[in-house]
Structure formats: structure tokens, C-alpha cells
Coordinates of C-alpha atoms in Angstrom, one line a residue:
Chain A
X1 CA 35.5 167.0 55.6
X2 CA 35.7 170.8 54.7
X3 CA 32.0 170.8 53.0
X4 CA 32.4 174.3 53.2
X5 CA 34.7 177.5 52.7
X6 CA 35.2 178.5 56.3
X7 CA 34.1 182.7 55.0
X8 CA 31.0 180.7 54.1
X9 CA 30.7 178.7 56.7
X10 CA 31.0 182.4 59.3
X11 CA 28.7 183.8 57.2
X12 CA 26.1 180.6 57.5
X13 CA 26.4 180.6 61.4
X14 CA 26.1 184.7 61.6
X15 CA 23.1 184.2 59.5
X16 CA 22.0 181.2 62.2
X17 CA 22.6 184.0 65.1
X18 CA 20.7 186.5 63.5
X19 CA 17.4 184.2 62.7
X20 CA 17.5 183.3 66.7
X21 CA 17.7 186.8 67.8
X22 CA 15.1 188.2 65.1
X23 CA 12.8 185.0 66.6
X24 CA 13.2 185.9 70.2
X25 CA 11.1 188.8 71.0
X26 CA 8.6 187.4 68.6
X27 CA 7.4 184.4 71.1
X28 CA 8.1 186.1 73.8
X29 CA 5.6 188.6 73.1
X30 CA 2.9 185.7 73.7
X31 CA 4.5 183.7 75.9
X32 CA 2.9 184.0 79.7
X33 CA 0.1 185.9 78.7
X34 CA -2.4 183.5 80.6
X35 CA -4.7 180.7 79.5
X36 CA -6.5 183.1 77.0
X37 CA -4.7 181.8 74.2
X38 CA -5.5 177.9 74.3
X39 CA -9.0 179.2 75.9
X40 CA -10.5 181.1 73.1
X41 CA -10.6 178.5 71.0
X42 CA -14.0 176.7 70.4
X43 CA -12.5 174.6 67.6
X44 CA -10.7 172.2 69.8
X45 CA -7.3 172.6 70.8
X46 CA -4.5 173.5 68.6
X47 CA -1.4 174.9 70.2
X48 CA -0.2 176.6 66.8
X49 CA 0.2 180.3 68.2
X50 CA 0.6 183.7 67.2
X51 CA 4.0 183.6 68.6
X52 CA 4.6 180.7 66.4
X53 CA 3.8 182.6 63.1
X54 CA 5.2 185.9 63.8
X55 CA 8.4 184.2 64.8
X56 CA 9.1 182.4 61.3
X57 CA 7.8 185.5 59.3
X58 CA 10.8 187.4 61.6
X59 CA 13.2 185.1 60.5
X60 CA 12.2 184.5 56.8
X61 CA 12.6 188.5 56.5
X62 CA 16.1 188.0 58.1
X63 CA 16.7 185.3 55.3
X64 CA 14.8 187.5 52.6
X65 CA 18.2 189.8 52.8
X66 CA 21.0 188.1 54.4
X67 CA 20.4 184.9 51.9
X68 CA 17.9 185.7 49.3
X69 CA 18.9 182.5 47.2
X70 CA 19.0 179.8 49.9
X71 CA 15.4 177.4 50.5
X72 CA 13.7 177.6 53.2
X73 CA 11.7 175.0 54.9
X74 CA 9.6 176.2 58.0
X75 CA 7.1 174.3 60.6
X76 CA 4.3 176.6 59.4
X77 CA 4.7 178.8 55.6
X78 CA 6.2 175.5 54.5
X79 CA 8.9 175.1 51.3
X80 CA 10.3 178.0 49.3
X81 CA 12.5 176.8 46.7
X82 CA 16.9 178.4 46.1
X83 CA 19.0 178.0 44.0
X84 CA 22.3 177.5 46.2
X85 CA 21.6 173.7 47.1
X86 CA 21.8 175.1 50.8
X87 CA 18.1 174.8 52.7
X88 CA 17.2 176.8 56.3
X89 CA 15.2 174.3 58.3
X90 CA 13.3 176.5 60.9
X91 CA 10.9 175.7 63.4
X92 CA 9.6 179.0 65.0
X93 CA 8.5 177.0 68.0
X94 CA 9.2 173.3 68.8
X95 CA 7.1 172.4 71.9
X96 CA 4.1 174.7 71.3
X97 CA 2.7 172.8 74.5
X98 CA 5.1 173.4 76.6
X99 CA 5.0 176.9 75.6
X100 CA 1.0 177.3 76.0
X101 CA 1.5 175.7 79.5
X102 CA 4.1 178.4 80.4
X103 CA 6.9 176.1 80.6
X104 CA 10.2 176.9 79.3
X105 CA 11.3 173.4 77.5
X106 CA 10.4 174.7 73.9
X107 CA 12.8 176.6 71.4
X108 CA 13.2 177.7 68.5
X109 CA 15.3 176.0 66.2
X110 CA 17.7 176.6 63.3
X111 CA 19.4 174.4 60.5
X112 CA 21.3 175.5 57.6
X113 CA 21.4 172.0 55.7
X114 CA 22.6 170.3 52.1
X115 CA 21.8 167.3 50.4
X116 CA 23.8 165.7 53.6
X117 CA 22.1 166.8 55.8
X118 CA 22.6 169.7 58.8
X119 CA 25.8 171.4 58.6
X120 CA 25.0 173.9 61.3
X121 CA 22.6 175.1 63.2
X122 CA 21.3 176.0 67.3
X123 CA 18.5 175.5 69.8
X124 CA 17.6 178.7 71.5
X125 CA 15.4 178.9 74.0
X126 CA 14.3 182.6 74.4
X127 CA 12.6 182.7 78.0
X128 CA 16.0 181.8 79.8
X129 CA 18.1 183.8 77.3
X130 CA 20.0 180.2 76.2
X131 CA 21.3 179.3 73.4
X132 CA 22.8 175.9 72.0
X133 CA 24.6 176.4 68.7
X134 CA 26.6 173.4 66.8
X135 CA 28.6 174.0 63.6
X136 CA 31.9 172.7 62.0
X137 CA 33.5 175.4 64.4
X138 CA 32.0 173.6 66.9
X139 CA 29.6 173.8 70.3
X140 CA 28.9 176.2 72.4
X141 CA 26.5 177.6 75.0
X142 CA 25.4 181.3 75.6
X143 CA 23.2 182.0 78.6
X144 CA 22.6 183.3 81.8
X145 CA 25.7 181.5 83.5
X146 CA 27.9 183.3 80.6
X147 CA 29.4 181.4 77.6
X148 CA 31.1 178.1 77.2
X149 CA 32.1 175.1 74.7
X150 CA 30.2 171.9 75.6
X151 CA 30.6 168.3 74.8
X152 CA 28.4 165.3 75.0
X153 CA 28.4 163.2 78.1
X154 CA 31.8 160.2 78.1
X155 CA 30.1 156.9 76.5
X156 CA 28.5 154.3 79.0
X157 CA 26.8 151.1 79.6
X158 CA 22.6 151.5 79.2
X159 CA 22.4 150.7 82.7
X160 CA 24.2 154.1 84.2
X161 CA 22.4 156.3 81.2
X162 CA 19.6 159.5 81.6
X163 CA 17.0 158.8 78.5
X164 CA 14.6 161.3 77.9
X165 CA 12.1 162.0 76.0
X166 CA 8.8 164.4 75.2
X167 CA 5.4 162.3 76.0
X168 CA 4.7 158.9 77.8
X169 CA 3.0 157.7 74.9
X170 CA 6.0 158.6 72.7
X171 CA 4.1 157.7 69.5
X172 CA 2.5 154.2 68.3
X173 CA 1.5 151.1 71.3
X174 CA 5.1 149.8 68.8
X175 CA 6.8 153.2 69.8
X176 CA 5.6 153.1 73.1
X177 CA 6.3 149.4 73.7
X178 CA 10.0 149.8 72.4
X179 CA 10.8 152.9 73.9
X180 CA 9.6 150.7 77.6
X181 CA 12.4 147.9 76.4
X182 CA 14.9 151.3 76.4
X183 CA 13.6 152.4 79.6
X184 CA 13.6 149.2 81.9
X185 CA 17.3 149.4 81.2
X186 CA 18.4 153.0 82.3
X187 CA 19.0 154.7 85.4
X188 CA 16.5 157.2 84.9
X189 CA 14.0 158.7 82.6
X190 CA 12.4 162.3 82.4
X191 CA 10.0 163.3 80.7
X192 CA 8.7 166.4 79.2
X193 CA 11.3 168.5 77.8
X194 CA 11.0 168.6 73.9
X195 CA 14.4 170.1 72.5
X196 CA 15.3 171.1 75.7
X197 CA 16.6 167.5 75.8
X198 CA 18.3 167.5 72.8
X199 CA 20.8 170.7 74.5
X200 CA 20.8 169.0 77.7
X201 CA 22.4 166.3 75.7
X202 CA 24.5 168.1 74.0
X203 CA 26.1 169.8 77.0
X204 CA 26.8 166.2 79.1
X205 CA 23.5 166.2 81.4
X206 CA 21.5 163.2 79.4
X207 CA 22.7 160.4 77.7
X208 CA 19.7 159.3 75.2
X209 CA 17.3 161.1 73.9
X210 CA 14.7 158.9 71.8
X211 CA 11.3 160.2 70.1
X212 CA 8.8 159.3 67.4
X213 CA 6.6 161.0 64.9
X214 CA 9.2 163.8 64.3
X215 CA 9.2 166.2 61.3
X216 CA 12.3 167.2 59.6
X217 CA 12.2 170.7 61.2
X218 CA 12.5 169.1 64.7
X219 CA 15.2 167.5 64.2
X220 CA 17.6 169.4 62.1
X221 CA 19.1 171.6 64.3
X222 CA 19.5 170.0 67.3
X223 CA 21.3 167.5 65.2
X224 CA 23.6 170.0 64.1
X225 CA 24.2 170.8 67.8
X226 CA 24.5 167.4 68.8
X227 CA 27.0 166.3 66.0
X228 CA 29.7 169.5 67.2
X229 CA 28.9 168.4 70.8
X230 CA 30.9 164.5 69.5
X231 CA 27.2 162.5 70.1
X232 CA 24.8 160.4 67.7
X233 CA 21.5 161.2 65.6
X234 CA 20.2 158.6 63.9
X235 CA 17.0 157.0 63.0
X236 CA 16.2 154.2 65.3
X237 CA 17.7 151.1 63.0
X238 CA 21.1 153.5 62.7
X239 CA 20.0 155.2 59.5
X240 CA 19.5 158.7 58.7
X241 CA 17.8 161.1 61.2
X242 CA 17.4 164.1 59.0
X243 CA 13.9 163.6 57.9
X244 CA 12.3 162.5 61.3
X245 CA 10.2 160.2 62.0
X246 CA 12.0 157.5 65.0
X247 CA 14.8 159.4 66.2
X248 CA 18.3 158.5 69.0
X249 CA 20.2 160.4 70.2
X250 CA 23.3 159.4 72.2
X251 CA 26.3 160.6 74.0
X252 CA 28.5 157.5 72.0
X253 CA 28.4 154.8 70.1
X254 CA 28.6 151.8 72.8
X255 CA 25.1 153.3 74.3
X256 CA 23.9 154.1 71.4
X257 CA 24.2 150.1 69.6
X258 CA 22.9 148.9 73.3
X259 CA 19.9 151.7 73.0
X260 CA 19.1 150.4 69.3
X261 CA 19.0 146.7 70.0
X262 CA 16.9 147.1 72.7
X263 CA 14.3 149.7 70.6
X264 CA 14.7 146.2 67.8
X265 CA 13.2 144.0 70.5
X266 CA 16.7 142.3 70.4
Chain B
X1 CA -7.9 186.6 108.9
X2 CA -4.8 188.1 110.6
X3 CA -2.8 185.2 111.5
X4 CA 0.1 187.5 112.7
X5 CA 1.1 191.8 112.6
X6 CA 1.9 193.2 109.8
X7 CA 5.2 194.4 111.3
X8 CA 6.1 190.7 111.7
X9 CA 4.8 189.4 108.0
X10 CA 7.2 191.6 106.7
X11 CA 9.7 190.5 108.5
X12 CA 9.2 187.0 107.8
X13 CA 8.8 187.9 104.0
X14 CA 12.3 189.3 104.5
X15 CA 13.8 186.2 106.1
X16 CA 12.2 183.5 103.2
X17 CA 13.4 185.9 100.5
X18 CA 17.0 186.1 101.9
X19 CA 16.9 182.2 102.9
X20 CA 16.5 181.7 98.8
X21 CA 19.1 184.4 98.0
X22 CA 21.4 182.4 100.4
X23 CA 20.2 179.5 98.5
X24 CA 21.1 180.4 95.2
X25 CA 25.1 180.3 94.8
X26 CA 25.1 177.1 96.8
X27 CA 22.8 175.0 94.0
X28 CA 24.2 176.7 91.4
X29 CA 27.6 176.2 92.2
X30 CA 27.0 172.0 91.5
X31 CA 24.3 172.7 88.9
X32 CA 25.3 171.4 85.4
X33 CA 28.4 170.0 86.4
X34 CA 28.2 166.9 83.4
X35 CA 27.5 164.1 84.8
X36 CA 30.3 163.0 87.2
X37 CA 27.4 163.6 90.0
X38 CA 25.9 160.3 89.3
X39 CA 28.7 158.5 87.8
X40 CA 30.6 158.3 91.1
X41 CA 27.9 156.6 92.9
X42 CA 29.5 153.2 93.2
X43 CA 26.1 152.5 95.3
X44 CA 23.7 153.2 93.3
X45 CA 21.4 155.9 91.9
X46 CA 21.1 159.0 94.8
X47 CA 20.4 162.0 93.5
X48 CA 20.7 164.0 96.7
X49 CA 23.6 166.1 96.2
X50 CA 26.3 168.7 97.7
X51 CA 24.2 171.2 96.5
X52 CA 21.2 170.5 98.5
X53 CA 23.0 169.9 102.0
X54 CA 25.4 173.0 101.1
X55 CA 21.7 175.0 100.4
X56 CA 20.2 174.0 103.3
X57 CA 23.2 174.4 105.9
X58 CA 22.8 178.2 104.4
X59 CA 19.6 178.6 105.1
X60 CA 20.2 177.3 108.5
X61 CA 22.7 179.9 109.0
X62 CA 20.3 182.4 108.2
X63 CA 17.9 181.5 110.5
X64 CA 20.3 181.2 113.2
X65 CA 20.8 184.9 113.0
X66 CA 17.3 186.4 112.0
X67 CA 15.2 183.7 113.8
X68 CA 17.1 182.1 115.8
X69 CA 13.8 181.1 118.4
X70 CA 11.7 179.5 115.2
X71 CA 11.3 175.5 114.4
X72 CA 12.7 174.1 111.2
X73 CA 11.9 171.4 109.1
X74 CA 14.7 170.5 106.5
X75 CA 14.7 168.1 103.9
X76 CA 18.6 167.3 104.5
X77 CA 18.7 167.9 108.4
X78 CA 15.5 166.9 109.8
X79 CA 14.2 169.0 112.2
X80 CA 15.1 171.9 114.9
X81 CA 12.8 173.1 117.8
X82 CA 11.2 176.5 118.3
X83 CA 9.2 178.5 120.8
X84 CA 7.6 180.8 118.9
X85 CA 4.6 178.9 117.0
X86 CA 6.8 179.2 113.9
X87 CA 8.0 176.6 111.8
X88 CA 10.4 176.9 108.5
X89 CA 9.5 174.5 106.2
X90 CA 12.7 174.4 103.5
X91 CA 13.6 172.0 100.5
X92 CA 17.1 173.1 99.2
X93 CA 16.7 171.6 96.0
X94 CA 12.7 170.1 94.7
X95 CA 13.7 168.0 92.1
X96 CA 16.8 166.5 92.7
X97 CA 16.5 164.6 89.1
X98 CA 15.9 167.3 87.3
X99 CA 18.7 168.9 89.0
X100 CA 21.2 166.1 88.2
X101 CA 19.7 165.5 84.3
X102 CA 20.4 169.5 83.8
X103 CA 16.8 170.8 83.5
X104 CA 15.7 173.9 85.0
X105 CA 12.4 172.5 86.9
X106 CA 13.9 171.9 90.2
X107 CA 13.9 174.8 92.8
X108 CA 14.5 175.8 96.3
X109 CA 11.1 175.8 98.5
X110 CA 10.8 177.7 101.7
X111 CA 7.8 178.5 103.8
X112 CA 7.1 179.4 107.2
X113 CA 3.7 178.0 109.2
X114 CA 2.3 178.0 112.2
X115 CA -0.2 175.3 113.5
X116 CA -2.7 176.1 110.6
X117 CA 0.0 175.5 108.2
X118 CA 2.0 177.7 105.5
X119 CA 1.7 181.5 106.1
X120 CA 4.1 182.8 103.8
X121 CA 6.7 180.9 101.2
X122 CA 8.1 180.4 97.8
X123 CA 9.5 179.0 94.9
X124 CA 12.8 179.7 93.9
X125 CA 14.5 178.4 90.0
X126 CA 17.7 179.9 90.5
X127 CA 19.0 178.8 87.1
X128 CA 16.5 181.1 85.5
X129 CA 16.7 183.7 88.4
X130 CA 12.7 183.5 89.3
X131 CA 11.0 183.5 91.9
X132 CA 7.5 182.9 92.8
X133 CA 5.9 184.2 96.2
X134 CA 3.1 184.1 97.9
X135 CA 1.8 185.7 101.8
X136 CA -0.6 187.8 103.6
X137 CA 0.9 190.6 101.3
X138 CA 0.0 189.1 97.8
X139 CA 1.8 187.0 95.2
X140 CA 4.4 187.9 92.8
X141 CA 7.1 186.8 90.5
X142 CA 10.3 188.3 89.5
X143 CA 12.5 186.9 87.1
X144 CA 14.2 187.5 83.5
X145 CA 11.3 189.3 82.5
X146 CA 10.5 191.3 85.0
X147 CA 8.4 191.7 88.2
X148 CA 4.3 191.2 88.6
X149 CA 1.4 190.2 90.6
X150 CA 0.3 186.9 90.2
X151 CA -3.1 185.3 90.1
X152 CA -4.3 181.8 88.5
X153 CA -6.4 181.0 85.8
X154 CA -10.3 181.3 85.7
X155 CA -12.1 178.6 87.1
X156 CA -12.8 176.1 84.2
X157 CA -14.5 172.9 83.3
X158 CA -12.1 169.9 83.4
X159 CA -12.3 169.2 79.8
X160 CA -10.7 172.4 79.4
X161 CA -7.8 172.4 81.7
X162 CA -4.0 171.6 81.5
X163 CA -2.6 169.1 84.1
X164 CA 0.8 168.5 85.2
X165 CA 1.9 166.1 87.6
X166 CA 6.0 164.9 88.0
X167 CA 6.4 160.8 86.8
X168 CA 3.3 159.4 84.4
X169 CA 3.5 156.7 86.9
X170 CA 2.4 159.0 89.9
X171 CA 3.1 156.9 93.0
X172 CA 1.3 153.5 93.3
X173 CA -0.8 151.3 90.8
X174 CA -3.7 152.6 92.2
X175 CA -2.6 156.4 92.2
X176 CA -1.8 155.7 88.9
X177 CA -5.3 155.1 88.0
X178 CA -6.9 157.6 89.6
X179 CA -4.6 160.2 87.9
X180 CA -5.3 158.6 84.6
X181 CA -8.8 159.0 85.6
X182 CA -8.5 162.7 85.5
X183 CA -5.9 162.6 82.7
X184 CA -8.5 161.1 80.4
X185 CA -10.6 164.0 80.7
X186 CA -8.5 166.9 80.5
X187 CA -7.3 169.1 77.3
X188 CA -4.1 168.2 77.9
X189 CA -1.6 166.3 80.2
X190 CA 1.9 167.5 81.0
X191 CA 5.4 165.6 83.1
X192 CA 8.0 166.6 84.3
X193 CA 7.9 169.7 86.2
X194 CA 8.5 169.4 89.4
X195 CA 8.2 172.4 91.6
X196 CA 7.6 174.6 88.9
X197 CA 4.3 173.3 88.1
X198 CA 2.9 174.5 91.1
X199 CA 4.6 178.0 89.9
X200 CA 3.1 177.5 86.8
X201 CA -0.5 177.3 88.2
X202 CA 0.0 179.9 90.4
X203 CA 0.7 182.4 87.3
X204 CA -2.3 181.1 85.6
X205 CA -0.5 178.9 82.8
X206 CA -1.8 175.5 84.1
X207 CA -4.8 174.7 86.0
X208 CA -4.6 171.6 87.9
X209 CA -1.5 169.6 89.6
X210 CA -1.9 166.3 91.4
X211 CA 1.0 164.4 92.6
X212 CA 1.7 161.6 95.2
X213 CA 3.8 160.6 98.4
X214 CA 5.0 164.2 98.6
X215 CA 6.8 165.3 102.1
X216 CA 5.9 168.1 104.2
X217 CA 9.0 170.2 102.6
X218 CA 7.7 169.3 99.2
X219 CA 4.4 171.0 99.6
X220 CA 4.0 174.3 101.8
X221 CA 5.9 176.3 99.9
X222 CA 4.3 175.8 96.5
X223 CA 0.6 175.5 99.1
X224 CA 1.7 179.8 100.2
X225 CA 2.2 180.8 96.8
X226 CA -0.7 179.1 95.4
X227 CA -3.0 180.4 97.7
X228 CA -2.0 183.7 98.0
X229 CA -2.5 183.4 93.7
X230 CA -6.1 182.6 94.5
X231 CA -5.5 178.9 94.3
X232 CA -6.9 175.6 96.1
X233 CA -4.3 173.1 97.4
X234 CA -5.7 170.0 99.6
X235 CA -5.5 165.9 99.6
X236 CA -7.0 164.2 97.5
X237 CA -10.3 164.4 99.2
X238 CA -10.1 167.9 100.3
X239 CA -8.7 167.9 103.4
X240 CA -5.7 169.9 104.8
X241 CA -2.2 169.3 102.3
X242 CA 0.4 170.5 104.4
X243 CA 1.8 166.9 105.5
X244 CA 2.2 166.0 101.8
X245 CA 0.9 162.7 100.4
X246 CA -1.8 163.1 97.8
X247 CA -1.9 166.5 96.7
X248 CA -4.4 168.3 94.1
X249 CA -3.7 172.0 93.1
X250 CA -6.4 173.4 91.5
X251 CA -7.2 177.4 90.1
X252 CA -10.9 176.9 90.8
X253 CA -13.5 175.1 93.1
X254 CA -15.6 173.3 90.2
X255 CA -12.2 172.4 88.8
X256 CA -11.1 171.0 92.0
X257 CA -14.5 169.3 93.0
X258 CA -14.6 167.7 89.3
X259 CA -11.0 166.6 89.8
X260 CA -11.5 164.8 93.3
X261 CA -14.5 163.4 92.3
X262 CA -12.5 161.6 89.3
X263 CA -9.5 160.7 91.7
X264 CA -12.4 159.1 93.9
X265 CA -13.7 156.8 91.0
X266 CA -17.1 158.7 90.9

């Protein structure tokens, strides 16, 4: 299903690049500078950092002159409207708490999307120098190991699967509760990770990866890098996934039913 | 307090650092290998793999030449006899589910300790190519971002701090409530870790760690560089940590008084 001219289609996933490498030495400039940032703040705690904002300012200026027409919808300067029908789906920093804590499971993450959803997009995680990119020319990994096409775990039963997800809690008691019925079932589940998981998924080292509460810009790109890696991302009754909320993600389809029937209280 | 010559710190600084460096190719050559690891297991979940015996047996063959008269203590081969007072404590791979799920929290401990336990150790990620250690010399990282000296956070009130711990459900029932005793009152609550917790607390990112059932080889590594950072590590009631069990890692005295007295159900 060409949706796209393939000179486009290079031009989208250059553009993708570019954003992640304009993002990088933005929150990295605030990562690991100490408990000063969360400390400061006599308002309560809110992980939103400068890295966070100085990030997606980096990579709307990218878009600003690589694709001046396309919309934009960011984690924190919201909507900006195009005229193309294609919409970049950033999120400067997903796992801000991670990332306050020193730990490196966030990312930043990258969608180029149409009324279909994602068609490509990446997970790049600045600290280790990865990057997890997914697009109709497929998957691939850059990092510190060198570079490499990756694939989505072979399909199994529930009971030999790695689930993951970010918090215990997961969302709701309901969330919680259903996500439990999931976890009884596997072999093992970690916690902690944010869209680290989502890449680890993509590249064959977890199976399911099921969360709650999400917002369209933590989502979108690591469905784009799951889809090119052969999984699943759905919402948790099979549905669409690209607007959040209760999301699966799975290696194949067998695990993925036996995940969803479970999360149904079946 | 000098536990040993200067002459001979060095020395044993040498020998942990080149017992990681011998470390490294041997984890990394199993690391991320999909997820035939655990699919094979016909008997069920194990997550010790070749990596961690082929790490320690290099280690071991380290040590054979550069100190050949100390003890070890070895998470995959038990332990050797010495006659020098000295004891290498070594844990080819912290983590082994984390290791086997693809995340980069698990890591290669080493320390060496006499009858007051650790003198010197580290933490080693070799995915990310850091390394966290502490002695009688001071405590330092290097890694993809360069080298420094480390020191923890500022003591801080509890109901300011960050506080990481593995599993949510900690070891027993009752473990698990007195870690979600503390949990309750913190700013915020992190899983998943592993090792690198403890290197995250040593850098100052995280404030308080508190696990369970831990070995000897999971702790005096993580206990050298900690303290060398200015950190506390003890039991659960403040007495010495270096056989394992309970353990609480704290940047601060009133942080670690506050947090025992919650463990204890005052």
C-alpha cells in the first residue's frame, strides 16, 4: 500500500533524522546535572524540563524550513495547523521521570502521520547515542554496537511472553486490575522503561508492551517503529492506537488476541 | 582511616578496572541476542546465562594472574580461598532480567573487601560503556559523556526525594509493606533499575534505594562506590550491608534515619 511516492517518503524519513539529531544535544544539555532541577521547585513536582522545551523549539525550527506546510503536534507548544494533510507528532521528551532521575529509558520521539495514522517515524534515545527508526523502508537500529535491521520477537503463547510496562499502577484500579490478569499469565514482567520498551520490542527482546493514559504523541512513533519491525499497536479492544489512551503492543497476532482477552476479563 | 598503602590501593584499583574491561566482550557478546535465550529453556524460566559464567571465568583468569593469593566470591562459581585478608566480591552480570528483556540496567559488579567489608569496587553497564567507581582514591564515572568526580545529592527531607528499588513487590509481603511505607511518602517512586540505581544515587540523580534478599555479590560493589560518593548504605536498621538482605542506600543521614524509621513501622 504505496501511501506515498518513495522521493517523498526519503525526504519524510531525512526530515525524521534531522528532528532527532537537532533534539539531541538539546536534553542532553540538562540531563545529569543533579537534583537541582526537580529541587528548585516549591510548586510541587512537575518533571516538565528545560530540556523538554528547548528540544521541541529545536525541532519545530528544523520543521520551520525543511517542511514549512506540514502540522505539527508537540507534547508541550501544542497544534500548529498545514496544509499538506501530513502532521509531525513530536514528543521532545517521553519519560520526563526517568529523565529527572538520571535514567536513560526516556526518548524523544518522532511521527510523520496522515489521516491513517503513523507512516514513519523513530525513538531515539540521546544518552546512549540509539536510535529506533520504522518507516515503509523498514526498521532499523543505530547505536553504539553499530547499525542493524531489527524485527519483532517470532509469535508465542502468553505463557513464554516478556510484558512490560511504565508504572505499577499502570493507570485506573480497572487498568491496574486488568493489566494483573495480563501479568499472572507471562513469564516475566519489568517495569520502568517508558519507550524504551516500545524499541526493545521492536528489536525481539519483549513481547507485550501494554500502557494506559497515553497521549497521541507517546504513541505515534513508536508505533511507526513497531509496525516496520512486523508487531501490533492497538488500543486494548483491537482498535486504533493512534490517539492513546489503553495501548498493546505485541510481537504477533496469537499473543496479542491471548493478551486482549485477558485485559477483557475474558 | 588507612585500611591499606597507597602503593597497594592503586593496584587493587588497577585489578577491579581490568576485571570489568575483561568483563565487557564476554556479556556483550550474548547481549541482545532476540530472545532465543529464554526460548530454549525447556525447564523453565532461568535467566542465568553464557554471558555471566563466560564473565566471571574472565575475571577469574584475571585474578589468577594479578592476585593470584586473594579470596573470591563469585556469583557463578561460589567461592576461592586467599591468604592475604582480601576478598573479590564479583557479579558478572546484576540483573540477569534486564539482561535477557534487552535493557541496559544490568551491569558487572566487582569489589574487593577485607574483614570490614568493601574497600574499593564498581559498577560496570557495558552496553552504554560506563562505569561508576568508588575507593580510597574518590569516585568517578566515565562513559559516553565523558569522565568526572562523583558525589550524591544533598541531604533532603523524605517528602522530597526519589526512590528506586528493582520489583514493586520488593521481596516478601511484609517487605512489601514496609517499602510502601516509605514509597507513600516520597516525591516520587521508580522500578526497574537494577544495579544502576545504586549508580544513579551515587551521581546524585536519586536519593534513596531499598531493596530485599540481595546476595553478598549483589551489594559491595554498588556499597564502594556509594560511599566513596558520600553515600550511606546499611540494613534496614542500620547495621553493616555487606552480606546483602535488606538494604537501604541513602545520600544523607536524616534521609536515611527518616527512611528506616518508616521501614520499622514508626
Amino acid at each position: 500500500m504505496p501511501r506515498l511516492s518513495s522521493a517523498l517518503a526519503a525526504e519524510l524519513a531525512g526530515t525524521a533524522h534531522a528532528l532527532a539529531d537537532a533534539a539531541r544535544p538539546e536534553t542532553m544539555r540538562h540531563f545529569r546535572i543533579g537534583t537541582a532541577a526537580y529541587n528548585k521547585r516549591a510548586d510541587g513536582f512537575d518533571p516538565v524540563t528545560e530540556g523538554d522545551r528547548a528540544a521541541e523549539r529545536a525541532m519545530r525550527a528544523v520543521l520551520a524550513i525543511r517542511r514549512p506546510d506540514d502540522a505539527i503536534l508537540g507534547e508541550e507548544f501544542g497544534a500548529s495547523a498545514g496544509s499538506t494533510g501530513l502532521t509531525w507528532v513530536l514528543d521532545p521528551i517521553d519519560g520526563t521521570r526517568a529523565y529527572l532521575a538520571g535514567a536513560p529509558s526516556w526518548g524523544v520521539l518522532v511521527a510523520v502521520s496522515d489521516a491513517d495514522g503513523p507512516i514513519l517515524g523513530l525513538i531515539d534515545q540521546p544518552h546512549i547515542q540509539e536510535r529506533f527508526y520504522g518507516g515503509p523502508d523498514g526498521a532499523r537500529y543505530t547505536g553504539p554496537t553499530g547499525a542493524r535491521d531489527i524485527r519483532v520477537a517470532p509469535d508465542r503463547p502468553l505463557s513464554d511472553a516478556i510484558l512490560m510496562t511504565t508504572v505499577p499502577e499502570v493507570g485506573t484500579a480497572a487498568e491496574r486490575d486488568a493489566f494483573a490478569r495480563v501479568s499472572a499469565e507471562v513469564r516475566l514482567t519489568r517495569y520502568g522503561l517508558d519507550c524504551y520498551a516500545y524499541a526493545l520490542l521492536a528489536m525481539g527482546q519483549v513481547d507485550l508492551v501494554i500502557e494506559a493514559g497515553l497521549q497521541p504523541y507517546d504513541i505515534q512513533g513508536p508505533m511507526a517503529v513497531i509496525h516496520a519491525a512486523g508487531g501490533i499497536v492497538t488500543d486494548w479492544t483491537g482498535g486504533p492506537a493512534r490517539d492513546g489512551g489503553r495501548v498493546i503492543a505485541a510481537s504477533g497476532p496469537a499473543l496479542h488476541r491471548a493478551a486482549m482477552a485477558h485485559l477483557a476479563g475474558e
